Coordinates of C-alpha atoms and ligand atoms in Angstrom, one line a residue:
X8 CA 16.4 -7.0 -21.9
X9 CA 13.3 -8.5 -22.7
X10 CA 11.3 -8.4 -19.4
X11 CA 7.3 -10.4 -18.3
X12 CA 5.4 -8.8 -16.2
X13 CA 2.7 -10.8 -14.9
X14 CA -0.2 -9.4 -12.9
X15 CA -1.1 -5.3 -14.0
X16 CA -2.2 -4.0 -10.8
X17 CA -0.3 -1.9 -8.8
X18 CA 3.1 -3.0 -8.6
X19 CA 2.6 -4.9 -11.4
X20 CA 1.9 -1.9 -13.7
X21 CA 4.2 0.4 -12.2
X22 CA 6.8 -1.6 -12.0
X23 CA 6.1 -2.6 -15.9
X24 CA 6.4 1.0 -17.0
X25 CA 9.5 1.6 -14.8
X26 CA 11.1 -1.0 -16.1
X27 CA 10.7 -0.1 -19.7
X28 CA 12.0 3.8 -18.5
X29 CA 15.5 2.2 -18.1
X30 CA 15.7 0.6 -21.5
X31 CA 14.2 -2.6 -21.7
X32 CA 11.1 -4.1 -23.2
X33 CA 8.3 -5.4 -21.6
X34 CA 5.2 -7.8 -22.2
X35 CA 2.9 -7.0 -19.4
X36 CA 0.2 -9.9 -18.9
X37 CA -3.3 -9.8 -16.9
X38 CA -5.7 -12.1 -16.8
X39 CA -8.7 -9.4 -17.0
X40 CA -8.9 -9.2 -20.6
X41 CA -11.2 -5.6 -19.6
X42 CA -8.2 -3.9 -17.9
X43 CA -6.1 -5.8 -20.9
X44 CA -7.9 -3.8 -23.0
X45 CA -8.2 -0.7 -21.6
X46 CA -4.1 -0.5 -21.1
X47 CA -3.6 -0.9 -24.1
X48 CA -5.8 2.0 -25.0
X49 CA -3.5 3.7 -23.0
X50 CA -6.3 4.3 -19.9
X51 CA -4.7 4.1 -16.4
X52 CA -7.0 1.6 -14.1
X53 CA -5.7 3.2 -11.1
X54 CA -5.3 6.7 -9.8
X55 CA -0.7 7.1 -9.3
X56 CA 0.8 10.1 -10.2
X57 CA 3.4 9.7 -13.4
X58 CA 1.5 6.3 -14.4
X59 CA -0.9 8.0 -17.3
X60 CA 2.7 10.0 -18.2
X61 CA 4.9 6.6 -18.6
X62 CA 2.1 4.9 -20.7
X63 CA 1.5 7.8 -22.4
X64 CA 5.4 7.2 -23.7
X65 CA 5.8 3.7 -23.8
X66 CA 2.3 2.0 -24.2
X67 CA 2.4 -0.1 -27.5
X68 CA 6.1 0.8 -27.7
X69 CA 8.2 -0.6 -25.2
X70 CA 5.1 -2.1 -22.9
X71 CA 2.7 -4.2 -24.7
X72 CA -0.2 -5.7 -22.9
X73 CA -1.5 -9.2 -23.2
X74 CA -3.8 -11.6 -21.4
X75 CA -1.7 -14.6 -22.4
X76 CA 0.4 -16.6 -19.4
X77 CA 1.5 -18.6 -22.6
X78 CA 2.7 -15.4 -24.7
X79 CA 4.4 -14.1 -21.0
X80 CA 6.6 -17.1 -20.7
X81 CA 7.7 -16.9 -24.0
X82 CA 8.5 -13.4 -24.1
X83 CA 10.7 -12.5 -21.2
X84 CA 13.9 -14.1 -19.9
X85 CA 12.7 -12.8 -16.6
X86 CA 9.2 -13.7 -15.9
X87 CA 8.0 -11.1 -12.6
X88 CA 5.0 -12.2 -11.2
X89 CA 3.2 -9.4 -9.9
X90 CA -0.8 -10.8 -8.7
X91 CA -2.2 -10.3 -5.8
X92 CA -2.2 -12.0 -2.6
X93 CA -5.2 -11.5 -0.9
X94 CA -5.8 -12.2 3.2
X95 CA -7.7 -15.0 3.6
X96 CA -11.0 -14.6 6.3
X97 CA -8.7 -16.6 9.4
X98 CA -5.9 -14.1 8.7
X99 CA -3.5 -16.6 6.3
X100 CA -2.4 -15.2 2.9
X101 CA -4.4 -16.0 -0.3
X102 CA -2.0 -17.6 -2.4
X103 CA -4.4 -19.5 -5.0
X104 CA -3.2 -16.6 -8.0
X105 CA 0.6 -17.2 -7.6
X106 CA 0.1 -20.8 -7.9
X107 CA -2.3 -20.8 -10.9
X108 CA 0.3 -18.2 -12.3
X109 CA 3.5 -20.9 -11.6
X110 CA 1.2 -23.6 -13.3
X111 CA 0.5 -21.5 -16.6
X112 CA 4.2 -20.8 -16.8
X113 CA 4.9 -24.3 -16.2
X114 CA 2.6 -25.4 -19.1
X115 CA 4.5 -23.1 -21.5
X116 CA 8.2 -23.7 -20.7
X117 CA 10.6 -24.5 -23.4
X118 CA 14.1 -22.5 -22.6
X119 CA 15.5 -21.1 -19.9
X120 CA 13.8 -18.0 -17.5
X121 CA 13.8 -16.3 -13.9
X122 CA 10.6 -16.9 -12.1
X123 CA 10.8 -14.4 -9.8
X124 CA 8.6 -13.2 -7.3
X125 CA 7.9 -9.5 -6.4
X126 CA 4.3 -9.1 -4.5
X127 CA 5.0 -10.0 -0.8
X128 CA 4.5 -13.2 -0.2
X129 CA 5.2 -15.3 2.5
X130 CA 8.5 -16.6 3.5
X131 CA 9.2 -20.0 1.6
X132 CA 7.0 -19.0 -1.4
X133 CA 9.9 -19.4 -3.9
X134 CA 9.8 -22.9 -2.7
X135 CA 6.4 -23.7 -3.5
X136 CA 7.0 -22.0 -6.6
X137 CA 9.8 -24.3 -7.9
X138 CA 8.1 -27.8 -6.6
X139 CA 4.9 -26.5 -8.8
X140 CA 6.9 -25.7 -12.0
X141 CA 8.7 -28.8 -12.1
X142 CA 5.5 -30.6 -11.3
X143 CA 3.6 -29.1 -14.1
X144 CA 6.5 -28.3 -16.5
X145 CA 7.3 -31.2 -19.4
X146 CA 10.3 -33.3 -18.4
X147 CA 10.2 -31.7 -14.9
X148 CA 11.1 -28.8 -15.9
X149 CA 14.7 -30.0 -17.4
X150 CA 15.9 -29.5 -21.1
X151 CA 17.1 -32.8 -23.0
X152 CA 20.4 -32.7 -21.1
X153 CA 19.1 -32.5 -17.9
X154 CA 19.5 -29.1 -17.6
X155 CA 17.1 -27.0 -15.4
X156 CA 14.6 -24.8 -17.3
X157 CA 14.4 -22.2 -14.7
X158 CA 15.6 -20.8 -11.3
X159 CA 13.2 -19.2 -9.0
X160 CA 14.1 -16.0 -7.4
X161 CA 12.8 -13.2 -4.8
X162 CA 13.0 -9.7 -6.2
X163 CA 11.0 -7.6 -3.4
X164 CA 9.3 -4.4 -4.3
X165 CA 9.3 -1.1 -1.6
X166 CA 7.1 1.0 -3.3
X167 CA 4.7 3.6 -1.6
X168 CA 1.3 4.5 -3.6
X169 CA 0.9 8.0 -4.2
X170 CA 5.2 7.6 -5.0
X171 CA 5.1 4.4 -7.0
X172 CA 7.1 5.7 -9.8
X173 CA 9.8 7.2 -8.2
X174 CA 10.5 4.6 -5.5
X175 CA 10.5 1.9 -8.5
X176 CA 12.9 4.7 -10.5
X177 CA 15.1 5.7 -7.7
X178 CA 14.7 3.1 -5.7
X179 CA 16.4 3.1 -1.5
X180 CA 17.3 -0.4 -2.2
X181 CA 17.3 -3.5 -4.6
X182 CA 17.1 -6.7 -3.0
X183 CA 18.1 -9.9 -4.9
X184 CA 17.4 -13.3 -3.6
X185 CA 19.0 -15.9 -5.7
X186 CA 20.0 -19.5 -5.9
X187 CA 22.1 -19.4 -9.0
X188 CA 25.1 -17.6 -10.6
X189 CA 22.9 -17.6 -13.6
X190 CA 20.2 -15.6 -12.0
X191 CA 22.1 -13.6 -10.2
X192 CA 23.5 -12.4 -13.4
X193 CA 20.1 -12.1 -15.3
X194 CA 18.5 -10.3 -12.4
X195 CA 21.7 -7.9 -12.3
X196 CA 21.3 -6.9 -15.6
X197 CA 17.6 -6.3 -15.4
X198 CA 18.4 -3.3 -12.8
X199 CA 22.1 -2.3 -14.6
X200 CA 20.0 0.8 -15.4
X201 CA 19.3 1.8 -12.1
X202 CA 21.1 3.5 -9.4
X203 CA 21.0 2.0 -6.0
X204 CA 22.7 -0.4 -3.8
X205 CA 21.9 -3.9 -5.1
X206 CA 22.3 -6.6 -2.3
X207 CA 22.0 -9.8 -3.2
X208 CA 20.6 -12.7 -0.4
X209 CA 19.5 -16.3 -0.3
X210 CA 15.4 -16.4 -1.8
X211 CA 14.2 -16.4 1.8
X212 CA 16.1 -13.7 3.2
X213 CA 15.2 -11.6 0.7
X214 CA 11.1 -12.4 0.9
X215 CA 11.9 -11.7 5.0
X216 CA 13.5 -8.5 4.4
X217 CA 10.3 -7.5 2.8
X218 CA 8.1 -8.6 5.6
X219 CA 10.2 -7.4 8.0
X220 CA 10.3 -4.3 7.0
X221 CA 6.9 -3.5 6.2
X222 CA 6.3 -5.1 9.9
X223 CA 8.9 -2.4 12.1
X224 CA 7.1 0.4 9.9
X225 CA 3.8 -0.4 10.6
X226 CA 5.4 -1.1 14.8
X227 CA 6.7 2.5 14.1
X228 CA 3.1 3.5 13.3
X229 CA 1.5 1.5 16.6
X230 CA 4.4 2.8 19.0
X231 CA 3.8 6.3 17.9
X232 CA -0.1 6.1 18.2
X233 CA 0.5 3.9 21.7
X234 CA 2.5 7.5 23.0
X235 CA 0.4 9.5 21.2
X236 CA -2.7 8.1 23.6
X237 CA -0.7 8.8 26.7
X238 CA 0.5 12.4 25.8
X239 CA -3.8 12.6 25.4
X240 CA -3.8 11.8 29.2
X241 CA -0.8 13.3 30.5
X242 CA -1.2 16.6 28.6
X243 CA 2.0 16.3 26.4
X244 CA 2.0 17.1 22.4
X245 CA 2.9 13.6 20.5
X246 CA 3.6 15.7 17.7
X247 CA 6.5 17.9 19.9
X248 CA 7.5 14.9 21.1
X249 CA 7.6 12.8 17.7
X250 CA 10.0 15.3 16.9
X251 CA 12.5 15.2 19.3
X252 CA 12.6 11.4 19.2
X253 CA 12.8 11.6 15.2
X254 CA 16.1 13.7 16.0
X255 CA 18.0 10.4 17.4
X256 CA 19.3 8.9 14.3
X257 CA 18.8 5.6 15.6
X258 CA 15.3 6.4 15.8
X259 CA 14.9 8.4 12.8
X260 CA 11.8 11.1 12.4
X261 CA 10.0 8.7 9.5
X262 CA 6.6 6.8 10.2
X263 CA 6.3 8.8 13.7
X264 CA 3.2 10.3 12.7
X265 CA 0.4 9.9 15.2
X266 CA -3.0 9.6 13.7
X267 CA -6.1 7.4 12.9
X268 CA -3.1 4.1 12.2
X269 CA -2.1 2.4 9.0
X270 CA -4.3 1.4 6.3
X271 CA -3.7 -0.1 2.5
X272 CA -2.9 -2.7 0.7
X273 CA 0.3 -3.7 2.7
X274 CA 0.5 -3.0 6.2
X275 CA -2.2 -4.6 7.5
X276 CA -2.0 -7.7 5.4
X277 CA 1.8 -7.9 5.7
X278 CA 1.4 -7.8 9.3
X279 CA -1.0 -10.5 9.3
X280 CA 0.9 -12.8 7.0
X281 CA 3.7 -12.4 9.0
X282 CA 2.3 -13.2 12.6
X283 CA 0.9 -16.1 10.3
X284 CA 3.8 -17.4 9.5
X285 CA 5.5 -16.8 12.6
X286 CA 3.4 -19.0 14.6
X287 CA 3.0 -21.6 12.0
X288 CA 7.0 -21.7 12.1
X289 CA 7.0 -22.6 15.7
X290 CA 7.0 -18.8 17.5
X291 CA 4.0 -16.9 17.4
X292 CA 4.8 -12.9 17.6
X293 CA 2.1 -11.2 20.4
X294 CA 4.2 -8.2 19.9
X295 CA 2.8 -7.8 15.8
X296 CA -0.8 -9.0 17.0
X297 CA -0.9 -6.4 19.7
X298 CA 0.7 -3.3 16.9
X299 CA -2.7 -4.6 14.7
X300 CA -5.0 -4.1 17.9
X301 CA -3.5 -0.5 18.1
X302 CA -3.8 0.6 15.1
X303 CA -7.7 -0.5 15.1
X304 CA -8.2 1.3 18.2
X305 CA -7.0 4.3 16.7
X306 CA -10.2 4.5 14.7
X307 CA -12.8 4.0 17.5
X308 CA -10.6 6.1 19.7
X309 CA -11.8 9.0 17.4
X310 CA -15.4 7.9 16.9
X311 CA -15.4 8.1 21.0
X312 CA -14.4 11.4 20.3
X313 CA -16.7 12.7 17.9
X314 CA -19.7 10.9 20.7
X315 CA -17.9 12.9 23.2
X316 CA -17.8 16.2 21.7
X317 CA -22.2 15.3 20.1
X318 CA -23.0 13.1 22.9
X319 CA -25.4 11.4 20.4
X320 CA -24.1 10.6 17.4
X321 CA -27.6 9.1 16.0
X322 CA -29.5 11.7 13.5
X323 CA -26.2 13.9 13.4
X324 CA -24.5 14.6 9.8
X325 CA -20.7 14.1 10.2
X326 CA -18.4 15.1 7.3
X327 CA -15.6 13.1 6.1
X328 CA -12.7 14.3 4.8
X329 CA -10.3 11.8 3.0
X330 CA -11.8 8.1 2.3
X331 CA -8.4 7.0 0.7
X332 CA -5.9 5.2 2.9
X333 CA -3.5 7.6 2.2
X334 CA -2.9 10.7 -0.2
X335 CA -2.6 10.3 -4.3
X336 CA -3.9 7.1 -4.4
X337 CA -7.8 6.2 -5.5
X338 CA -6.7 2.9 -3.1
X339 CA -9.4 2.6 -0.5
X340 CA -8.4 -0.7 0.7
X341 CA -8.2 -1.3 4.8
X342 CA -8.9 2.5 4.8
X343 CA -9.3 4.2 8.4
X344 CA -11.5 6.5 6.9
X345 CA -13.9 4.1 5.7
X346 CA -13.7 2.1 9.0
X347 CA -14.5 5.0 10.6
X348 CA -17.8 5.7 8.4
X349 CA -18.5 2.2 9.1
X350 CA -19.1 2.8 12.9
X351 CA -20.9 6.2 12.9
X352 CA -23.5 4.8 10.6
X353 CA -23.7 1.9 12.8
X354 CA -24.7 4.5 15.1
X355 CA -27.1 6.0 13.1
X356 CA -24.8 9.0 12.0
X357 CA -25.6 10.2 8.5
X358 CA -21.3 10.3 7.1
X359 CA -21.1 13.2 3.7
X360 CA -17.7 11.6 2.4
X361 CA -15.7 13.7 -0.2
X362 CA -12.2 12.7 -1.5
X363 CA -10.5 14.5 -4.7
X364 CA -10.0 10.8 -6.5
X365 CA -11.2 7.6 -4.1
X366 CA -15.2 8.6 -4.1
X367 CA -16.1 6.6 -6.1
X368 CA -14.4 3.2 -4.4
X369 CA -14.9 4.3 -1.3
X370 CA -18.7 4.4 -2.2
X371 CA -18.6 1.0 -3.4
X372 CA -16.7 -0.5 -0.4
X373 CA -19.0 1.5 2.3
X374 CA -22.6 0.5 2.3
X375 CA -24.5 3.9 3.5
X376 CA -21.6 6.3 2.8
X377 CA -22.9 9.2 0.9
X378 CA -21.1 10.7 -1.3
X379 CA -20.9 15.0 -1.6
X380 CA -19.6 16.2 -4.8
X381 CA -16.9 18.8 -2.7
X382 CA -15.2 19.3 0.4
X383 CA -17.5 22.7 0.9
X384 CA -20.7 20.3 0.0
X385 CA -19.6 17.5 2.6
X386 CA -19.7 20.2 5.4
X387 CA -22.4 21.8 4.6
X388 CA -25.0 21.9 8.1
X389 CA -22.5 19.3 9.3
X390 CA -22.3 18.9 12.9
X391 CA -18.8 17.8 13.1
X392 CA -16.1 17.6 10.4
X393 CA -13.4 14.6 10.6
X394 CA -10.1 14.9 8.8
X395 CA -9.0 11.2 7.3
X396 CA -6.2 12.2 4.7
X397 CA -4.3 15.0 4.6
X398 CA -4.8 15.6 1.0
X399 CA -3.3 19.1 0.4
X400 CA -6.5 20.5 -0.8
X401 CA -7.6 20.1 3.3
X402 CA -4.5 21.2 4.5
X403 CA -3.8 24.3 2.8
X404 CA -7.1 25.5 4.2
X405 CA -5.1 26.5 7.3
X406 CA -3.0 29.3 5.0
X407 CA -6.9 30.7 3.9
X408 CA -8.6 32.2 6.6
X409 CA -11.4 33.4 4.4
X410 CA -12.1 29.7 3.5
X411 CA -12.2 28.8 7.1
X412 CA -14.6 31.3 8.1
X413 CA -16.9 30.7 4.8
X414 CA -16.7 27.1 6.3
X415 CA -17.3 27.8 9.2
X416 CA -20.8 30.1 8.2
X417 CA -21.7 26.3 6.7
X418 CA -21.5 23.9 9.5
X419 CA -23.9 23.5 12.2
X420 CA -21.6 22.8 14.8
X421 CA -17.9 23.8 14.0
X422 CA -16.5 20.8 15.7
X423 CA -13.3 19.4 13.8
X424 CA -11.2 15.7 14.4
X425 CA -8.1 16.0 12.9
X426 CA -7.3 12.6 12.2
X427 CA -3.7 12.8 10.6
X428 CA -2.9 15.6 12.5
X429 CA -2.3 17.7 9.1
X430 CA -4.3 20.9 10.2
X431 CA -2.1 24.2 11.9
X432 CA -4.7 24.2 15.1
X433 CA -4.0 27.4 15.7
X434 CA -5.4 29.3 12.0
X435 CA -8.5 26.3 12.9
X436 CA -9.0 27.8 16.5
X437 CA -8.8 31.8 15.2
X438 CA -11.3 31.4 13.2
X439 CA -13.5 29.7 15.7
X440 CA -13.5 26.0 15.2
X441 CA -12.9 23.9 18.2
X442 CA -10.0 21.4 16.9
X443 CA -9.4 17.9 18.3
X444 CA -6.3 16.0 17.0
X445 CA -4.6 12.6 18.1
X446 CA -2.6 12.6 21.1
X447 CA -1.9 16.5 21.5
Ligands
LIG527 C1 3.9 0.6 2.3 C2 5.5 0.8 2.4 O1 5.8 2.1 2.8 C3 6.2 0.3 1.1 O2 7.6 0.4 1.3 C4 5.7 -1.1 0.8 O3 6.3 -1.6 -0.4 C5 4.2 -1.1 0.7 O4 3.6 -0.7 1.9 P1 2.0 2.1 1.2 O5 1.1 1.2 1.9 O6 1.7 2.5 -0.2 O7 3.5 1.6 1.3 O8 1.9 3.5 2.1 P2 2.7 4.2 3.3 O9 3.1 5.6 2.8 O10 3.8 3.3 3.8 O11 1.6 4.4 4.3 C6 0.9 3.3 4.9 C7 -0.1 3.8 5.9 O12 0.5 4.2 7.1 C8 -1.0 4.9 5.4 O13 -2.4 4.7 5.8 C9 -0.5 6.1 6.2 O14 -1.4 7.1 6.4 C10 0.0 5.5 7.5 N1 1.0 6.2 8.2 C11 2.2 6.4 7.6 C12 0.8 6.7 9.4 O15 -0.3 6.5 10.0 N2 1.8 7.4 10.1 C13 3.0 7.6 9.5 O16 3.9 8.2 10.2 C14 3.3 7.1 8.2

């Protein structure tokens, strides 16, 4: 099929490049004619594993890039639209892209296509969507017999950074929310290459399944961290008992880990959106506000940690390890790590960040974060060494115990956070670092 993709950020890109892997072609349109450009030189903008692969492959070929809203609309029978949806200062979601996008479309209608959303949006965006198109469209957005131009549909993505290509390729789930038979059948054949169960729902189920979901993983995240305090002061290992809980199928061992709390590009602002919408529906949520309040708390829990262990955290060098929100991603965005540099320079810490890809961002995004070119040159006469992301470079330290004790020769105090709880605390303590994780 012939496929727009509108937006080339994350998803959009990813999903872009996916969809091209199962057959079809794609015109995939940004209005940044820079990033335009530099796609179709075949340059990733972002840092996701199997991205500079699957544009290696199909860049110029099966994707083309464009900067055209006009040339999008008249390309694909289904028109994806893919921008971002920023959180606005009071907490509300951003939506001024999506309806600038639905105008452009509108402008260049002339036959029949599938506006269908994928970025999470709030519920009864598909709504908006429609009124705007026939509002800007010619004739209302009906052909010469009265015949609507387009249906609007819901087509949520689930895909982790760090794993974007494979959860867009083998995907847990594909969601359909339609209003018509003749999307239904459009957006059916758009995933007949794919393998996975396709369920198909009415447009706002299917943008509430999204936010839903994202919400009970990121409660997952605030229950476990909420335990993991109490196992602090009652001497149990949240880790141990992560474990057995994750053993009850209806509980389920996923998004159990206990640690410095959610970050990214979703979680945070899902959450948001969705206690937004909640109370602007008539029944406000405390229970998602309170599973945001955790997961900040996380992050100055460790800080209070780090004062506790250097009592004054003013003129002391503290080396950070892991700025992105998660691993294999460049995506600094809502990072724990960067708002825990935030409050130690507040404090007058000096914070040596190092990450293998998101340095550079995480520079940009952290006014007074410096920047050491390695792990080794972060820690260097460090007097306390915090653990962000458990990027396997600082993991498989634990199998090395010559690299622990040349680290350890380094530092100036061998005091280590772990704030993913990704180090094995007992190779750490042998070779004579004191170790502090979350909630163990
Ligand atoms: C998430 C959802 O997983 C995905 O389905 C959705 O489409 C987009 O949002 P993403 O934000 O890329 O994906 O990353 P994810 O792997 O879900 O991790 C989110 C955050 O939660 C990370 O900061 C991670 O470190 C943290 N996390 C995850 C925990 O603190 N504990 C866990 O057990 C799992």
């Amino acid at each position: 099929m012939r496929l727009t993709i509108i937006g080339a950020g994350h998803v959009g890109l990813v999903t872009a490049l996916c969809f091209a892997e199962r057959g079809n072609e794609v015109l995939c349109v940004d209005h940044d004619a820079a990033k335009v450009a530099r796609l179709s030189k075949g340059e990733a903008t972002f840092h996701e594993p199997g991205v500079p692969q699957l544009l290696a492959k199909h860049g110029g070929r099966a994707v083309k890039f464009s900067s055209s809203t006009a040339e999008g609309t008249a390309f694909g029978e289904v028109i994806f639209i893919c921008v971002s949806t920023p959180s606005l200062p009071g907490g509300g979601v951003d939506m001024r892209y999506f309806e600038a996008v639905s105008r452009d479309i509108a402008a260049a209608l002339t036959s029949y296509r599938v506006i269908v959303e994928k970025s999470t949006v709030p519920i009864r965006t598909a709504e908006h969507v429609k009124r705007t198109v026939q509002r800007h469209a010619a004739n209302g957005g009906r052909d010469a017999a009265g015949n609507a131009l387009f249906d609007v549909a819901s087509n949520p993505e689930f895909l982790r950074e760090g794993a974007a290509v494979k959860d867009t390729l083998e995907p847990d789930r594909i969601v359909i929310g339609v209003e018509s038979e003749r999307a239904e059948k459009l957006m059916r054949g758009v995933y007949a290459g794919f393998s996975a169960p396709v369920m198909v729902t009415g447009i706002p189920s299917a943008e509430m399944i999204k936010l839903a979901s994202n919400a009970f993983l990121a409660t997952k995240i605030s229950f476990i961290n909420a335990i993991s305090r109490i196992c602090e002061l009652g001497g149990a290992d949240v880790a141990e008992v992560a474990r057995g809980m994750g053993l009850d199928p209806r509980i389920g061992r996923h998004f159990l880990g206990a640690g410095i709390g959610y970050g990214g590009s979703c979680f945070p602002k899902d959450v948001d959106g969705l206690i937004h919408v909640a109370a602007d529906l008539g029944y406000p949520v405390p229970l998602l506000a309170e599973v945001q309040r955790i997961n900040r708390d996380q992050c100055a829990h460790l800080v209070d940690a780090v004062r506790d262990e250097l009592w004054v955290l003013a003129g002391k060098r503290v080396a950070l390890w892991g700025l992105a929100f998660k691993p294999d991603t460049d995506d600094i965005r809502e990072s724990p790590a960067l708002r825990i540099a935030a409050a130690l320079i507040a404090e007058g810490a000096t914070v040596a960040g190092y990450d293998p890809v998101a340095g550079a961002n995480a520079v940009a995004a952290c006014p007074g974060l410096k920047l050491a070119s390695s792990a080794a040159d972060a820690a260097a006469k460090a007097d306390a060494l915090i653990v962000a992301t458990e990027w396997p470079e600082f993991t498989a330290l634990s199998q090395n115990p010559a690299s622990l004790a040349a680290l350890k020769r380094t530092m100036r105090v061998p005091a280590v956070f772990d704030g993913r709880n990704c180090l094995d605390a007992a190779a750490w303590r042998t070779a004579g670092f004191t170790l502090r994780g979350m909630g163990r």
